[in-house]
XYZ file of N, CA and C in Angstrom:
696
model
N -2.741 15.441 -19.451
C -2.549 16.189 -18.207
C -1.067 16.461 -17.977
N -0.255 15.422 -18.144
C 1.186 15.562 -17.938
C 1.777 16.542 -18.934
N 1.350 16.430 -20.218
C 1.885 17.310 -21.252
C 1.550 18.763 -20.961
N 0.350 19.008 -20.445
C -0.060 20.379 -20.135
C 0.808 20.956 -19.027
N 1.081 20.147 -17.995
C 1.909 20.624 -16.890
C 3.333 20.907 -17.352
N 3.848 20.053 -18.228
C 5.204 20.267 -18.739
C 5.262 21.551 -19.557
N 4.254 21.779 -20.400
C 4.216 23.005 -21.195
C 4.166 24.232 -20.290
N 3.415 24.128 -19.201
C 3.331 25.242 -18.257
C 4.694 25.516 -17.636
N 5.434 24.448 -17.339
C 6.775 24.593 -16.781
C 7.692 25.324 -17.759
N 7.629 24.917 -19.025
C 8.481 25.555 -20.027
C 8.110 27.025 -20.218
N 6.831 27.327 -20.156
C 6.394 28.719 -20.273
C 6.934 29.539 -19.110
N 6.872 28.952 -17.910
C 7.393 29.631 -16.729
C 8.893 29.851 -16.857
N 9.591 28.841 -17.360
C 11.032 28.958 -17.533
C 11.362 30.105 -18.488
N 10.623 30.183 -19.590
C 10.862 31.233 -20.576
C 10.612 32.612 -19.970
N 9.539 32.716 -19.176
C 9.207 33.994 -18.555
C 10.285 34.421 -17.562
N 10.786 33.459 -16.779
C 11.825 33.778 -15.800
C 13.125 34.186 -16.485
N 13.429 33.505 -17.588
C 14.644 33.855 -18.327
C 14.565 35.290 -18.836
N 13.418 35.670 -19.373
C 13.240 37.038 -19.859
C 13.369 38.043 -18.720
N 12.790 37.688 -17.562
C 12.842 38.586 -16.411
C 14.279 38.804 -15.959
N 15.027 37.705 -15.830
C 16.417 37.821 -15.395
C 17.270 38.534 -16.440
N 16.964 38.285 -17.707
C 17.738 38.916 -18.774
C 17.587 40.434 -18.727
N 16.366 40.872 -18.428
C 16.118 42.313 -18.361
C 16.888 42.960 -17.215
N 17.105 42.195 -16.136
C 17.796 42.740 -14.969
C 19.310 42.617 -15.082
N 19.784 41.807 -16.033
C 21.221 41.576 -16.174
C 21.836 42.632 -17.083
N 23.080 42.981 -16.784
C 23.733 44.053 -17.519
C 24.655 43.544 -18.617
N 25.167 42.336 -18.492
C 26.117 41.832 -19.475
C 25.640 40.504 -20.041
N 26.226 40.132 -21.192
C 25.883 38.853 -21.816
C 26.273 37.693 -20.913
N 27.384 37.859 -20.189
C 27.832 36.796 -19.283
C 26.825 36.584 -18.162
N 26.311 37.701 -17.625
C 25.300 37.593 -16.567
C 24.051 36.887 -17.083
N 23.632 37.251 -18.295
C 22.440 36.639 -18.886
C 22.642 35.136 -19.049
N 23.825 34.742 -19.529
C 24.111 33.325 -19.726
C 24.043 32.549 -18.425
N 24.622 33.125 -17.361
C 24.608 32.461 -16.060
C 23.182 32.321 -15.529
N 22.382 33.371 -15.705
C 21.002 33.326 -15.230
C 20.207 32.252 -15.979
N 20.423 32.178 -17.297
C 19.710 31.181 -18.105
C 20.064 29.772 -17.649
N 21.366 29.530 -17.406
C 21.794 28.205 -16.955
C 21.155 27.846 -15.620
N 21.114 28.821 -14.707
C 20.553 28.578 -13.378
C 19.067 28.257 -13.452
N 18.326 29.081 -14.188
C 16.875 28.885 -14.300
C 16.557 27.590 -15.031
N 17.284 27.307 -16.116
C 17.041 26.089 -16.889
C 17.264 24.853 -16.034
N 18.330 24.873 -15.237
C 18.639 23.738 -14.373
C 17.542 23.518 -13.343
N 17.073 24.613 -12.749
C 16.046 24.512 -11.714
C 14.733 23.991 -12.286
N 14.316 24.550 -13.427
C 13.062 24.119 -14.042
C 13.173 22.674 -14.519
N 14.347 22.300 -15.039
C 14.550 20.926 -15.491
C 14.363 19.933 -14.362
N 14.880 20.276 -13.180
C 14.723 19.401 -12.019
C 13.257 19.295 -11.616
N 12.533 20.414 -11.717
C 11.111 20.398 -11.379
C 10.338 19.482 -12.330
N 10.683 19.532 -13.623
C 10.009 18.685 -14.609
C 10.315 17.217 -14.340
N 11.569 16.896 -14.015
C 11.935 15.513 -13.703
C 11.158 15.006 -12.490
N 11.029 15.864 -11.477
C 10.287 15.483 -10.271
C 8.823 15.229 -10.596
N 8.256 16.110 -11.434
C 6.861 15.956 -11.832
C 6.650 14.644 -12.573
N 7.545 14.327 -13.498
C 7.429 13.086 -14.273
C 7.537 11.871 -13.367
N 8.458 11.923 -12.406
C 8.642 10.806 -11.479
C 7.401 10.592 -10.630
N 6.823 11.699 -10.151
C 5.625 11.595 -9.318
C 4.459 11.001 -10.087
N 4.291 11.451 -11.337
C 3.192 10.939 -12.153
C 3.394 9.464 -12.446
N 4.624 9.080 -12.783
C 4.913 7.670 -13.057
C 4.672 6.825 -11.821
N 5.035 7.365 -10.658
C 4.823 6.633 -9.417
C 3.356 6.400 -9.141
N 2.527 7.422 -9.408
C 1.089 7.271 -9.211
C 0.524 6.225 -10.151
N 1.014 6.208 -11.399
C 0.528 5.243 -12.374
C 0.863 3.826 -11.941
N 2.118 3.614 -11.472
C 2.526 2.289 -11.040
C 1.705 1.832 -9.844
N 1.426 2.746 -8.907
C 0.687 2.371 -7.711
C -0.714 1.905 -8.060
N -1.281 2.429 -9.135
C -2.598 1.998 -9.588
C -2.596 0.510 -9.900
N -1.514 0.032 -10.486
C -1.424 -1.365 -10.895
C -0.896 -2.262 -9.780
N -0.085 -1.700 -8.896
C 0.518 -2.504 -7.840
C -0.478 -2.917 -6.764
N -1.635 -2.270 -6.735
C -2.630 -2.585 -5.710
C -3.306 -3.934 -5.953
N -3.258 -4.416 -7.184
C -3.959 -5.649 -7.541
C -2.961 -6.758 -7.846
N -3.190 -7.923 -7.281
C -2.314 -9.066 -7.516
C -2.613 -9.676 -8.883
N -1.560 -9.958 -9.624
C -1.714 -10.580 -10.935
C -1.965 -12.077 -10.751
N -3.063 -12.550 -11.306
C -3.433 -13.961 -11.187
C -2.784 -14.775 -12.302
N -2.107 -15.849 -11.916
C -1.552 -16.781 -12.897
C -2.698 -17.645 -13.415
N -2.994 -17.531 -14.698
C -4.143 -18.226 -15.266
C -3.752 -19.619 -15.757
N -4.492 -20.597 -15.314
C -4.270 -21.977 -15.735
C -4.848 -22.150 -17.139
N -4.005 -22.509 -18.085
C -4.469 -22.653 -19.465
C -4.986 -24.062 -19.765
N -5.000 -24.913 -18.736
C -5.589 -26.242 -18.920
C -7.080 -26.087 -19.218
N -7.519 -26.681 -20.280
C -8.922 -26.558 -20.654
C -9.218 -25.331 -21.497
N -8.200 -24.492 -21.705
C -8.373 -23.342 -22.593
C -8.122 -23.787 -24.033
N -8.120 -22.844 -24.938
C -7.877 -23.165 -26.342
C -6.439 -23.647 -26.529
N -6.171 -24.433 -27.573
C -4.802 -24.889 -27.862
C -3.856 -23.712 -28.087
N -2.555 -23.968 -27.924
C -1.549 -22.908 -28.067
C -1.684 -22.151 -29.385
N -1.898 -22.878 -30.468
C -1.986 -22.256 -31.789
C -3.134 -21.257 -31.846
N -4.257 -21.629 -31.268
C -5.421 -20.740 -31.270
C -5.168 -19.537 -30.374
N -4.593 -19.785 -29.202
C -4.336 -18.678 -28.276
C -3.337 -17.682 -28.859
N -2.410 -18.162 -29.663
C -1.473 -17.252 -30.334
C -2.210 -16.363 -31.332
N -3.195 -16.930 -32.024
C -4.002 -16.133 -32.949
C -4.874 -15.127 -32.187
N -5.353 -15.547 -31.032
C -6.164 -14.640 -30.215
C -5.321 -13.482 -29.680
N -4.014 -13.724 -29.532
C -3.113 -12.619 -29.175
C -3.230 -11.481 -30.186
N -3.346 -11.858 -31.460
C -3.473 -10.848 -32.509
C -4.753 -10.048 -32.373
N -5.839 -10.728 -32.027
C -7.120 -10.040 -31.812
C -6.990 -9.067 -30.643
N -6.327 -9.522 -29.581
C -6.141 -8.677 -28.405
C -5.270 -7.462 -28.732
N -4.219 -7.665 -29.510
C -3.347 -6.547 -29.895
C -4.116 -5.508 -30.704
N -4.984 -5.971 -31.597
C -5.806 -5.043 -32.381
C -6.776 -4.287 -31.479
N -7.303 -4.979 -30.484
C -8.184 -4.325 -29.506
C -7.440 -3.189 -28.797
N -6.201 -3.462 -28.385
C -5.398 -2.442 -27.707
C -5.163 -1.248 -28.633
N -4.964 -1.518 -29.912
C -4.767 -0.425 -30.876
C -6.028 0.438 -30.997
N -7.189 -0.189 -30.936
C -8.445 0.573 -30.954
C -8.532 1.436 -29.703
N -8.197 0.827 -28.574
C -8.222 1.558 -27.295
C -7.320 2.782 -27.350
N -6.125 2.606 -27.890
C -5.177 3.724 -27.986
C -5.701 4.821 -28.905
N -6.343 4.421 -29.999
C -6.894 5.406 -30.933
C -7.990 6.234 -30.263
N -8.845 5.583 -29.502
C -9.911 6.307 -28.806
C -9.333 7.192 -27.705
N -8.292 6.719 -27.059
C -7.620 7.535 -26.045
C -7.052 8.805 -26.672
N -6.598 8.688 -27.922
C -6.035 9.836 -28.646
C -7.101 10.630 -29.399
N -8.374 10.259 -29.204
C -9.484 10.932 -29.898
C -9.357 10.839 -31.416
N -8.801 9.737 -31.892
C -8.557 9.551 -33.324
C -9.596 8.585 -33.896
N -10.692 9.138 -34.367
C -11.802 8.329 -34.863
C -11.421 7.506 -36.092
N -10.692 8.111 -37.012
C -10.307 7.415 -38.248
C -9.405 6.221 -37.955
N -8.466 6.412 -37.042
C -7.571 5.309 -36.688
C -8.341 4.194 -35.993
N -9.321 4.557 -35.184
C -10.142 3.551 -34.513
C -10.860 2.678 -35.540
N -11.331 3.303 -36.620
C -11.992 2.554 -37.696
C -11.011 1.580 -38.345
N -9.815 2.062 -38.654
C -8.801 1.211 -39.294
C -8.434 0.022 -38.410
N -8.259 0.294 -37.115
C -7.858 -0.774 -36.201
C -9.001 -1.766 -35.978
N -10.237 -1.281 -35.999
C -11.385 -2.180 -35.860
C -11.481 -3.113 -37.066
N -11.209 -2.580 -38.247
C -11.193 -3.427 -39.446
C -10.085 -4.473 -39.360
N -8.943 -4.075 -38.787
C -7.840 -5.018 -38.614
C -8.221 -6.115 -37.624
N -8.949 -5.748 -36.575
C -9.393 -6.743 -35.601
C -10.309 -7.772 -36.263
N -11.192 -7.304 -37.119
C -12.091 -8.220 -37.830
C -11.281 -9.183 -38.700
N -10.233 -8.664 -39.344
C -9.364 -9.517 -40.161
C -8.650 -10.549 -39.292
N -8.240 -10.148 -38.097
C -7.573 -11.079 -37.181
C -8.535 -12.162 -36.707
N -9.793 -11.795 -36.533
C -10.811 -12.792 -36.174
C -10.932 -13.850 -37.268
N -10.884 -13.391 -38.512
C -11.000 -14.315 -39.645
C -9.842 -15.307 -39.678
N -8.709 -14.911 -39.077
C -7.519 -15.773 -39.085
C -7.580 -16.854 -38.008
N -8.568 -16.766 -37.117
C -8.720 -17.770 -36.062
C -9.575 -18.909 -36.609
N -8.947 -20.027 -36.848
C -9.661 -21.184 -37.405
C -10.285 -22.000 -36.278
N -11.575 -22.274 -36.405
C -12.242 -23.040 -35.353
C -11.992 -24.541 -35.473
N -11.228 -24.949 -36.485
C -10.944 -26.380 -36.645
C -10.038 -26.904 -35.533
N -9.337 -25.984 -34.856
C -8.444 -26.397 -33.765
C -9.171 -26.484 -32.429
N -10.429 -26.050 -32.395
C -11.212 -26.116 -31.165
C -11.790 -27.518 -30.969
N -12.066 -27.840 -29.721
C -12.866 -29.035 -29.455
C -14.302 -28.723 -29.868
N -15.123 -29.749 -29.983
C -16.513 -29.533 -30.405
C -17.235 -28.579 -29.457
N -16.990 -28.730 -28.155
C -17.642 -27.878 -27.167
C -17.180 -26.433 -27.312
N -15.874 -26.248 -27.499
C -15.324 -24.902 -27.657
C -15.795 -24.256 -28.956
N -15.918 -25.069 -29.992
C -16.295 -24.533 -31.299
C -17.677 -23.893 -31.247
N -18.571 -24.506 -30.528
C -19.925 -23.973 -30.396
C -19.913 -22.635 -29.668
N -19.142 -22.557 -28.588
C -19.054 -21.304 -27.833
C -18.329 -20.214 -28.595
N -17.333 -20.627 -29.404
C -16.552 -19.653 -30.158
C -17.409 -18.895 -31.169
N -18.379 -19.568 -31.743
C -19.249 -18.905 -32.716
C -19.959 -17.713 -32.074
N -20.389 -17.898 -30.822
C -21.053 -16.804 -30.123
C -20.096 -15.667 -29.807
N -18.891 -16.010 -29.332
C -17.888 -14.987 -29.020
C -17.476 -14.228 -30.272
N -17.253 -14.973 -31.335
C -16.855 -14.376 -32.609
C -17.903 -13.373 -33.084
N -19.166 -13.761 -32.987
C -20.260 -12.900 -33.453
C -20.326 -11.600 -32.654
N -20.199 -11.695 -31.327
C -20.282 -10.504 -30.474
C -19.118 -9.551 -30.727
N -17.916 -10.114 -30.820
C -16.737 -9.278 -31.051
C -16.815 -8.619 -32.422
N -17.194 -9.396 -33.411
C -17.286 -8.877 -34.779
C -18.323 -7.755 -34.881
N -19.469 -7.946 -34.238
C -20.523 -6.922 -34.291
C -20.062 -5.621 -33.642
N -19.433 -5.730 -32.473
C -18.972 -4.526 -31.772
C -17.905 -3.798 -32.580
N -16.987 -4.563 -33.179
C -15.936 -3.951 -34.003
C -16.547 -3.283 -35.232
N -17.534 -3.935 -35.832
C -18.209 -3.356 -36.996
C -18.939 -2.076 -36.615
N -19.540 -2.068 -35.429
C -20.235 -0.865 -34.960
C -19.267 0.310 -34.802
N -18.028 0.013 -34.427
C -17.020 1.078 -34.314
C -16.727 1.668 -35.693
N -16.694 0.809 -36.711
C -16.373 1.288 -38.065
C -17.503 2.112 -38.673
N -18.736 1.879 -38.230
C -19.878 2.587 -38.821
C -20.379 3.742 -37.959
N -19.833 3.876 -36.755
C -20.272 4.946 -35.852
C -19.935 6.318 -36.439
N -20.802 7.276 -36.201
C -20.634 8.615 -36.771
C -19.897 9.578 -35.845
N -19.812 9.231 -34.569
C -19.163 10.118 -33.603
C -18.221 9.323 -32.711
N -17.308 10.028 -32.054
C -16.413 9.384 -31.097
C -17.194 8.759 -29.950
N -18.232 9.448 -29.499
C -19.024 8.917 -28.392
C -19.689 7.605 -28.791
N -20.185 7.532 -30.016
C -20.801 6.294 -30.495
C -19.754 5.187 -30.620
N -18.554 5.548 -31.038
C -17.474 4.563 -31.113
C -17.131 4.039 -29.724
N -17.113 4.933 -28.757
C -16.780 4.521 -27.389
C -17.867 3.632 -26.796
N -19.099 3.891 -27.146
C -20.188 3.028 -26.689
C -20.019 1.626 -27.267
N -19.686 1.546 -28.552
C -19.447 0.249 -29.188
C -18.210 -0.420 -28.595
N -17.210 0.395 -28.246
C -15.989 -0.141 -27.645
C -16.278 -0.742 -26.270
N -17.213 -0.149 -25.539
C -17.612 -0.699 -24.246
C -18.174 -2.109 -24.416
N -18.989 -2.293 -25.450
C -19.545 -3.618 -25.739
C -18.453 -4.574 -26.213
N -17.521 -4.039 -26.997
C -16.392 -4.851 -27.451
C -15.557 -5.320 -26.262
N -15.359 -4.444 -25.292
C -14.564 -4.795 -24.111
C -15.210 -5.939 -23.336
N -16.523 -5.880 -23.170
C -17.231 -6.969 -22.484
C -17.036 -8.290 -23.228
N -17.147 -8.230 -24.557
C -16.991 -9.444 -25.362
C -15.562 -9.973 -25.301
N -14.586 -9.069 -25.274
C -13.182 -9.480 -25.194
C -12.869 -10.112 -23.842
N -13.420 -9.549 -22.777
C -13.206 -10.117 -21.440
C -13.728 -11.549 -21.395
N -14.923 -11.750 -21.922
C -15.510 -13.087 -21.947
C -14.667 -14.046 -22.787
N -14.204 -13.576 -23.944
C -13.393 -14.415 -24.823
C -12.086 -14.825 -24.155
N -11.413 -13.854 -23.543
C -10.109 -14.127 -22.937
C -10.247 -15.069 -21.741
N -11.275 -14.866 -20.940
C -11.480 -15.739 -19.780
C -11.808 -17.167 -20.209
N -12.491 -17.297 -21.335
C -12.907 -18.625 -21.796
C -11.801 -19.358 -22.540
N -11.108 -18.655 -23.444
C -10.161 -19.321 -24.342
C -8.699 -19.025 -24.019
N -8.443 -17.921 -23.314
C -7.084 -17.598 -22.914
C -6.282 -16.900 -24.002
N -5.064 -16.506 -23.620
C -4.096 -15.926 -24.543
C -2.791 -16.688 -24.379
N -1.793 -16.287 -25.111
C -0.510 -16.988 -25.062
C 0.599 -16.017 -24.664
N 1.094 -16.155 -23.420
C 2.197 -15.320 -22.962
C 1.861 -13.849 -22.816
N 0.658 -13.536 -22.432
C 0.248 -12.133 -22.292
C -0.284 -11.865 -20.887
N -0.139 -10.615 -20.458
C -0.730 -10.148 -19.205
C -1.834 -9.159 -19.545
N -2.958 -9.295 -18.870
C -4.134 -8.472 -19.159
C -4.583 -7.779 -17.882
N -4.803 -6.467 -17.972
C -5.329 -5.698 -16.848
C -6.748 -5.255 -17.186
N -7.686 -5.603 -16.315
C -9.077 -5.188 -16.498
C -9.263 -3.863 -15.765
N -9.565 -2.812 -16.521
C -9.649 -1.458 -15.982
C -11.093 -0.967 -15.940
N -11.343 -0.033 -15.033
C -12.661 0.595 -14.987
C -12.546 1.996 -14.416
N -13.309 2.914 -15.003
C -13.407 4.273 -14.472
C -14.779 4.421 -13.827
N -14.838 4.551 -12.503
C -16.135 4.635 -11.823
C -16.807 5.995 -11.953
N -16.109 6.981 -12.519
C -16.648 8.342 -12.566
C -17.328 8.690 -13.881
N -17.534 7.697 -14.740
C -18.096 8.002 -16.047
C -19.532 8.505 -15.953
N -19.875 9.436 -16.832
C -21.240 9.954 -16.922
C -21.778 9.751 -18.339
N -21.127 8.851 -19.064
C -21.458 8.685 -20.477
C -22.720 7.863 -20.699
N -23.152 7.117 -19.692
C -24.347 6.310 -19.855
C -24.063 4.879 -20.263
N -22.786 4.489 -20.318
C -22.424 3.110 -20.599
C -21.240 2.725 -19.717
N -21.044 1.433 -19.548
C -20.009 0.943 -18.642
C -18.618 1.221 -19.199
N -17.811 1.928 -18.440
C -16.474 2.303 -18.921
C -15.430 1.299 -18.434
N -15.501 0.102 -18.993
C -14.532 -0.952 -18.703
C -13.664 -1.142 -19.935
N -12.372 -1.369 -19.719
C -11.493 -1.646 -20.847
C -10.328 -2.508 -20.386
N -9.527 -2.957 -21.325
C -8.382 -3.814 -21.040
C -7.090 -3.099 -21.402
N -6.065 -3.367 -20.615
C -4.723 -2.874 -20.910
C -3.786 -4.072 -21.017
N -2.763 -3.940 -21.856
C -1.775 -5.007 -22.005
C -0.491 -4.696 -21.241
N -0.415 -3.494 -20.682
C 0.748 -3.077 -19.900
C 0.268 -2.083 -18.847
N 1.199 -1.570 -18.063
C 0.819 -0.667 -16.978
C 0.589 0.751 -17.499
N -0.395 0.866 -18.385
C -0.796 2.163 -18.929
C -2.230 2.442 -18.500
N -2.446 3.620 -17.982
C -3.794 4.005 -17.573
C -4.342 4.991 -18.602
N -4.643 4.468 -19.795
C -5.083 5.316 -20.905
C -6.591 5.148 -21.104
N -7.347 5.966 -20.404
C -8.806 5.869 -20.450
C -9.321 6.183 -21.857
N -9.867 5.194 -22.568
C -10.336 5.442 -23.939
C -11.683 6.147 -23.997
N -12.343 6.266 -22.851
C -13.679 6.856 -22.840
C -13.654 8.368 -22.640
N -12.557 8.878 -22.097
C -12.443 10.319 -21.882
C -11.522 10.963 -22.901
N -10.547 10.213 -23.388
C -9.583 10.782 -24.319
C -8.370 11.291 -23.583
N -7.234 11.278 -24.264
C -5.982 11.655 -23.625
C -5.753 13.144 -23.532
N -6.480 13.935 -24.334
C -6.294 15.378 -24.307
C -7.276 15.986 -23.318
N -6.737 16.606 -22.290
C -7.605 17.154 -21.245
C -8.600 18.159 -21.808
N -8.211 18.882 -22.848
C -9.099 19.887 -23.425
C -10.310 19.247 -24.098
N -10.149 17.977 -24.519
C -11.247 17.276 -25.168
C -12.040 16.424 -24.190
N -11.493 16.210 -23.007
C -12.180 15.410 -22.002
C -13.108 16.301 -21.189
N -14.004 15.668 -20.448
C -14.940 16.440 -19.639
C -14.205 17.162 -18.516
N -13.191 16.536 -17.986
C -12.343 17.168 -16.985
C -11.066 16.357 -16.866
N -10.066 16.934 -16.196
C -8.783 16.253 -16.056
C -8.928 14.938 -15.304
N -9.840 14.906 -14.332
C -10.015 13.708 -13.522
C -10.473 12.541 -14.378
N -11.443 12.776 -15.268
C -11.947 11.694 -16.100
C -10.907 11.247 -17.117
N -10.067 12.183 -17.582
C -9.047 11.835 -18.570
C -8.036 10.851 -18.000
N -7.823 10.883 -16.692
C -6.844 10.008 -16.052
C -7.504 8.992 -15.121
N -8.812 8.863 -15.226
C -9.543 7.973 -14.332
C -9.348 6.523 -14.743
N -9.009 5.678 -13.795
C -8.874 4.257 -14.093
C -8.445 3.470 -12.873
N -9.136 2.369 -12.606
C -8.784 1.466 -11.523
C -8.606 0.065 -12.087
N -7.656 -0.673 -11.534
C -7.440 -2.051 -11.963
C -8.383 -2.949 -11.165
N -9.297 -3.598 -11.868
C -10.247 -4.491 -11.204
C -9.693 -5.905 -11.068
N -9.003 -6.359 -12.118
C -8.383 -7.684 -12.120
C -7.142 -7.645 -12.997
N -6.257 -8.615 -12.788
C -5.069 -8.750 -13.637
C -4.801 -10.233 -13.854
N -4.627 -10.617 -15.113
C -4.431 -12.030 -15.465
C -3.129 -12.196 -16.235
N -2.414 -13.256 -15.922
C -1.187 -13.573 -16.654
C -1.325 -14.956 -17.276
N -1.182 -14.996 -18.601
C -1.256 -16.263 -19.334
C 0.147 -16.664 -19.781
N 0.542 -17.879 -19.473
C 1.861 -18.373 -19.874
C 1.800 -19.057 -21.237
């Protein structure tokens, strides 16, 4: 959405420059007109960027970040490995936001590899039993992303992956990470459009970042922060 508005601004600037150039009689006049128009349009673009950034920040500022007690969570070593799983999840989210199906497959395979790096020998007996279930759900959803034939099918699998990741993070924790639980209430896709962010980015993976590929501009930028967790 932002890129489209900026392109429109540049097109307008070019049109105005041509208009003024046609009315100007000398090269000096043309140069002055170009400088004036460029400066004015540049200020408009800066204002637009500031307004959009402000709206994005306000989305996140409405929700208080909860300091998560890691007592009873997984040991530090395990939570550090889970950071890798979470980072791979974010990469999948970004790929879907960019409508990049091939990259989503690559990142899902990387997430599966990161899961393999999490050794359950560091878990307590009680945690180890629960981890097997979490591991299975996350692995299945990631595998479904790699075998899906369409972006929509990948996004459906990603919705299931997001649910599994939320459960995993709440149960075992992360190490030094902040997590934002996002949701778009306007989805018409037929599945729950919940996802996680690692920073103040409202990149809806269910609509895609390109407005031309999304159902509408509203869905492309749709996202509310439901919860925010900070792990030390």
